[in-house]
Amino acid sequence: MASIAEKLSKCLDGCAMLLDIDGTLLDLARTPREVWVPPGLAATLHALHERTGGALALVSGRSLNDIDLIFAPERFPAIGGHGAEMRISIGSEAVATHAPPMDQELKRRLAAIARLSPGILLEDKGYSLALHYRLAPHAEKAIYEAVSLIRADLPNAPIEVMPGKCVCEIKQAGFDKATGVHELMTHEPFRGRYPIFIGDDVTDESVFAAMPSLGGLAFSVGRHAHGVAGHFDEPTNVRAWLASLIDGKASAVP
């Protein structure tokens, strides 16, 4: 992988860097609100943004507002809400894609699942709803059973259940991170570039699978996912590797 890394560092002006946030750039925390941006990461992202001619984007299940809150006062191009919304440049306004908001009555029914146990944290992302159980791991089975019962009661509801790392997320069907990335790659300055995607979770697998059709490469974090070109052990390795791309001394991806 050293040769790939070296080539990337020498041709960043032709690349598009697409980066997941939680578990990829940032270390996972006990709750979604407890994640923090390590010193130096914002500077690395700004440098990559400059070296790629603006073709750097954060790709997350979080909303754009939430992404901006985490990285404040910094601001980056981003795909938010698993492809539901997008900001193509630092200075542009966020735009919604073709993703419809989740039905409010369905949200209320799903939100009630958080009452199953103390420690289950509810996160309303607008286009999706997440039930975090890192503080209540014993509740995992009960959460998924409750979601299954609601789905059985609403067989025609266009929703998808996305298992994650100590989280069960439910969103409208018809869009995901891959559809967001495909849309982003049709816009300048991303169009015609060589995309590099790094992600860690199940929700990133759609982008892993999309990279060949986009002529790019994918790397996973924490595991060697199917179809990736390599993997990192943890986010600190990702941050170090991204920094190494800037100084032209790119290290190998394990």
Short mmCIF file of C-alpha atoms in Angstrom, two decimals:
data_model
loop_
_atom_site.label_atom_id
_atom_site.label_comp_id
_atom_site.label_asym_id
_atom_site.label_seq_id
_atom_site.Cartn_x
_atom_site.Cartn_y
_atom_site.Cartn_z
CA MET A 1 0.00 0.00 0.00
CA ALA A 2 3.00 2.33 0.32
CA SER A 3 3.05 2.95 -3.45
CA ILE A 4 -0.64 3.93 -3.43
CA ALA A 5 -0.10 6.32 -0.55
CA GLU A 6 2.92 7.89 -2.22
CA LYS A 7 1.01 8.35 -5.48
CA LEU A 8 -1.90 9.97 -3.67
CA SER A 9 0.33 12.46 -1.88
CA LYS A 10 1.78 13.51 -5.24
CA CYS A 11 -1.54 13.90 -7.05
CA LEU A 12 -3.92 15.32 -4.46
CA ASP A 13 -4.91 18.01 -6.94
CA GLY A 14 -6.70 15.29 -8.90
CA CYS A 15 -8.32 13.55 -5.92
CA ALA A 16 -11.57 13.97 -4.01
CA MET A 17 -11.25 13.12 -0.31
CA LEU A 18 -14.49 11.76 1.17
CA LEU A 19 -14.32 11.14 4.92
CA ASP A 20 -16.75 9.64 7.41
CA ILE A 21 -16.67 11.29 10.84
CA ASP A 22 -17.59 9.10 13.83
CA GLY A 23 -15.26 6.14 14.20
CA THR A 24 -13.19 7.33 11.23
CA LEU A 25 -11.91 10.86 11.82
CA LEU A 26 -13.09 11.03 15.42
CA ASP A 27 -12.85 8.46 18.19
CA LEU A 28 -16.19 7.05 19.30
CA ALA A 29 -17.52 8.34 22.62
CA ARG A 30 -20.06 7.20 25.18
CA THR A 31 -22.69 9.47 23.64
CA PRO A 32 -22.92 11.30 20.27
CA ARG A 33 -22.49 14.67 22.02
CA GLU A 34 -19.24 13.67 23.72
CA VAL A 35 -17.12 13.32 20.56
CA TRP A 36 -14.43 15.95 20.15
CA VAL A 37 -12.07 17.14 17.44
CA PRO A 38 -8.42 16.42 18.34
CA PRO A 39 -5.84 19.21 18.00
CA GLY A 40 -4.47 19.46 14.50
CA LEU A 41 -7.31 17.70 12.71
CA ALA A 42 -9.05 20.86 11.52
CA ALA A 43 -5.73 22.17 10.16
CA THR A 44 -5.18 18.86 8.34
CA LEU A 45 -8.65 19.00 6.79
CA HIS A 46 -8.16 22.62 5.71
CA ALA A 47 -4.83 21.73 4.12
CA LEU A 48 -6.39 18.79 2.26
CA HIS A 49 -9.25 21.02 1.17
CA GLU A 50 -6.74 23.45 -0.29
CA ARG A 51 -4.53 20.77 -1.88
CA THR A 52 -7.55 19.14 -3.57
CA GLY A 53 -8.90 22.42 -4.89
CA GLY A 54 -11.90 22.23 -2.58
CA ALA A 55 -12.71 18.58 -3.29
CA LEU A 56 -12.87 17.41 0.31
CA ALA A 57 -16.16 16.46 1.94
CA LEU A 58 -17.24 14.96 5.23
CA VAL A 59 -19.75 12.12 4.70
CA SER A 60 -21.87 11.40 7.75
CA GLY A 61 -25.14 10.16 9.13
CA ARG A 62 -25.21 13.31 11.25
CA SER A 63 -27.11 16.36 10.04
CA LEU A 64 -25.12 19.24 8.56
CA ASN A 65 -26.05 21.39 11.55
CA ASP A 66 -24.64 18.75 13.88
CA ILE A 67 -21.46 18.42 11.81
CA ASP A 68 -20.94 22.18 11.96
CA LEU A 69 -21.51 22.16 15.72
CA ILE A 70 -18.83 19.50 16.22
CA PHE A 71 -16.24 21.25 14.06
CA ALA A 72 -17.18 24.83 15.02
CA PRO A 73 -15.98 27.37 14.17
CA GLU A 74 -14.65 25.44 11.15
CA ARG A 75 -16.91 24.57 8.22
CA PHE A 76 -16.37 22.01 5.47
CA PRO A 77 -18.21 20.67 2.41
CA ALA A 78 -20.31 17.76 3.60
CA ILE A 79 -22.94 15.12 2.95
CA GLY A 80 -25.25 14.83 5.95
CA GLY A 81 -28.14 12.65 7.05
CA HIS A 82 -26.87 9.58 5.16
CA GLY A 83 -27.15 11.42 1.86
CA ALA A 84 -30.27 13.46 2.71
CA GLU A 85 -28.52 16.82 2.56
CA MET A 86 -25.38 18.27 1.05
CA ARG A 87 -23.11 21.31 1.06
CA ILE A 88 -20.83 21.38 -1.97
CA SER A 89 -18.46 24.13 -0.84
CA ILE A 90 -17.48 25.86 2.38
CA GLY A 91 -19.28 29.03 1.38
CA SER A 92 -22.41 27.53 -0.14
CA GLU A 93 -25.73 26.90 1.54
CA ALA A 94 -26.89 23.41 2.44
CA VAL A 95 -29.28 21.83 -0.03
CA ALA A 96 -31.63 18.91 0.47
CA THR A 97 -31.36 16.03 -1.96
CA HIS A 98 -34.38 14.00 -3.00
CA ALA A 99 -34.83 12.60 0.51
CA PRO A 100 -38.25 13.15 2.11
CA PRO A 101 -38.41 13.83 5.86
CA MET A 102 -39.53 10.94 8.06
CA ASP A 103 -43.23 10.77 8.95
CA GLN A 104 -43.82 12.42 12.32
CA GLU A 105 -46.22 9.77 13.62
CA LEU A 106 -43.69 7.06 12.76
CA LYS A 107 -41.03 9.07 14.56
CA ARG A 108 -43.19 9.25 17.68
CA ARG A 109 -43.70 5.50 17.68
CA LEU A 110 -40.02 4.82 17.23
CA ALA A 111 -39.04 7.41 19.82
CA ALA A 112 -41.14 5.63 22.42
CA ILE A 113 -38.68 2.71 22.23
CA ALA A 114 -36.21 4.82 24.21
CA ARG A 115 -38.44 4.26 27.26
CA LEU A 116 -37.53 0.58 27.32
CA SER A 117 -34.49 1.21 29.50
CA PRO A 118 -32.50 3.99 31.13
CA GLY A 119 -29.39 4.67 29.08
CA ILE A 120 -31.07 4.44 25.66
CA LEU A 121 -30.42 7.78 23.99
CA LEU A 122 -32.73 9.12 21.31
CA GLU A 123 -31.29 11.22 18.48
CA ASP A 124 -33.64 12.86 15.98
CA LYS A 125 -31.63 13.67 12.84
CA GLY A 126 -34.60 14.97 10.86
CA TYR A 127 -34.34 12.47 8.03
CA SER A 128 -33.69 9.60 10.41
CA LEU A 129 -33.99 8.61 14.04
CA ALA A 130 -31.26 6.86 16.03
CA LEU A 131 -31.51 4.82 19.23
CA HIS A 132 -28.10 4.69 20.93
CA TYR A 133 -27.56 1.95 23.50
CA ARG A 134 -23.84 2.20 24.33
CA LEU A 135 -24.93 3.06 27.89
CA ALA A 136 -27.50 0.25 27.90
CA PRO A 137 -25.98 -2.67 25.94
CA HIS A 138 -28.42 -5.10 27.56
CA ALA A 139 -31.26 -3.37 25.68
CA GLU A 140 -29.99 -4.18 22.18
CA LYS A 141 -32.28 -7.16 21.57
CA ALA A 142 -35.35 -5.40 22.98
CA ILE A 143 -34.72 -2.35 20.77
CA TYR A 144 -34.52 -4.37 17.55
CA GLU A 145 -37.55 -6.45 18.53
CA ALA A 146 -39.57 -3.27 19.14
CA VAL A 147 -38.49 -1.83 15.79
CA SER A 148 -39.45 -5.10 14.07
CA LEU A 149 -42.91 -4.97 15.61
CA ILE A 150 -43.46 -1.43 14.31
CA ARG A 151 -42.26 -2.44 10.85
CA ALA A 152 -44.60 -5.44 10.88
CA ASP A 153 -47.47 -3.14 11.79
CA LEU A 154 -46.53 -0.78 8.93
CA PRO A 155 -45.43 -3.14 6.13
CA ASN A 156 -45.78 -0.47 3.45
CA ALA A 157 -43.78 2.19 5.26
CA PRO A 158 -40.69 3.02 3.15
CA ILE A 159 -38.14 2.76 5.93
CA GLU A 160 -34.79 1.06 6.42
CA VAL A 161 -33.18 -0.15 9.64
CA MET A 162 -29.43 0.43 9.82
CA PRO A 163 -27.53 -1.40 12.57
CA GLY A 164 -24.41 0.40 13.75
CA LYS A 165 -21.92 0.42 16.59
CA CYS A 166 -24.24 0.39 19.61
CA VAL A 167 -26.93 2.20 17.63
CA CYS A 168 -30.07 1.26 15.75
CA GLU A 169 -30.93 3.88 13.17
CA ILE A 170 -34.12 4.09 11.14
CA LYS A 171 -34.48 6.25 8.04
CA GLN A 172 -36.58 6.69 4.94
CA ALA A 173 -35.71 4.28 2.13
CA GLY A 174 -34.42 5.46 -1.23
CA PHE A 175 -31.21 7.23 -0.27
CA ASP A 176 -27.97 6.47 1.52
CA LYS A 177 -24.40 7.67 1.72
CA ALA A 178 -23.66 6.16 -1.70
CA THR A 179 -26.45 8.09 -3.43
CA GLY A 180 -25.14 11.23 -1.76
CA VAL A 181 -21.60 10.54 -2.95
CA HIS A 182 -22.79 9.81 -6.50
CA GLU A 183 -24.65 13.15 -6.50
CA LEU A 184 -21.69 15.03 -5.04
CA MET A 185 -19.35 13.65 -7.69
CA THR A 186 -21.45 15.28 -10.43
CA HIS A 187 -20.65 18.76 -9.09
CA GLU A 188 -17.54 20.90 -9.31
CA PRO A 189 -14.93 20.69 -7.89
CA PHE A 190 -15.55 16.96 -7.32
CA ARG A 191 -16.53 16.06 -10.88
CA GLY A 192 -13.92 14.08 -12.80
CA ARG A 193 -11.71 13.50 -9.78
CA TYR A 194 -10.33 10.30 -8.26
CA PRO A 195 -12.42 9.69 -5.11
CA ILE A 196 -10.89 8.32 -1.91
CA PHE A 197 -13.38 7.28 0.77
CA ILE A 198 -12.63 6.26 4.35
CA GLY A 199 -15.36 4.86 6.62
CA ASP A 200 -15.85 2.44 9.47
CA ASP A 201 -19.42 1.32 9.95
CA VAL A 202 -22.15 -0.72 8.25
CA THR A 203 -23.67 2.50 6.90
CA ASP A 204 -20.43 3.12 4.98
CA GLU A 205 -20.60 -0.16 3.09
CA SER A 206 -22.78 1.33 0.35
CA VAL A 207 -19.94 3.77 -0.42
CA PHE A 208 -17.32 1.01 -0.27
CA ALA A 209 -19.35 -0.80 -2.93
CA ALA A 210 -19.75 2.36 -5.04
CA MET A 211 -16.06 3.23 -5.29
CA PRO A 212 -15.23 0.90 -8.23
CA SER A 213 -17.96 2.45 -10.39
CA LEU A 214 -16.63 5.90 -9.52
CA GLY A 215 -13.07 4.84 -10.31
CA GLY A 216 -11.89 5.38 -6.75
CA LEU A 217 -10.60 3.59 -3.67
CA ALA A 218 -12.10 2.86 -0.26
CA PHE A 219 -10.44 2.19 3.07
CA SER A 220 -12.11 0.88 6.21
CA VAL A 221 -11.37 1.56 9.88
CA GLY A 222 -11.31 -1.04 12.63
CA ARG A 223 -11.95 -3.98 10.30
CA HIS A 224 -11.08 -5.08 6.81
CA ALA A 225 -14.43 -4.58 5.09
CA HIS A 226 -15.29 -6.32 1.83
CA GLY A 227 -14.04 -4.58 -1.29
CA VAL A 228 -11.71 -2.06 0.35
CA ALA A 229 -8.12 -1.43 -0.69
CA GLY A 230 -6.84 -1.45 2.90
CA HIS A 231 -7.79 -0.64 6.46
CA PHE A 232 -6.73 1.38 9.49
CA ASP A 233 -6.86 0.05 13.04
CA GLU A 234 -8.38 3.17 14.58
CA PRO A 235 -9.13 6.86 13.92
CA THR A 236 -5.77 8.06 15.24
CA ASN A 237 -4.13 6.13 12.38
CA VAL A 238 -6.46 7.79 9.88
CA ARG A 239 -5.60 11.25 11.20
CA ALA A 240 -1.87 10.53 11.03
CA TRP A 241 -2.16 9.18 7.47
CA LEU A 242 -4.13 12.19 6.25
CA ALA A 243 -1.50 14.49 7.75
CA SER A 244 1.23 12.50 6.02
CA LEU A 245 -0.44 13.05 2.63
CA ILE A 246 0.05 16.78 3.01
CA ASP A 247 3.77 16.72 3.71
CA GLY A 248 4.46 14.26 0.90
CA LYS A 249 5.67 11.56 3.27
CA ALA A 250 2.58 9.38 3.07
CA SER A 251 2.80 6.25 5.15
CA ALA A 252 1.39 2.90 4.04
CA VAL A 253 -2.17 1.88 4.79
CA PRO A 254 -2.09 -1.43 6.71
#
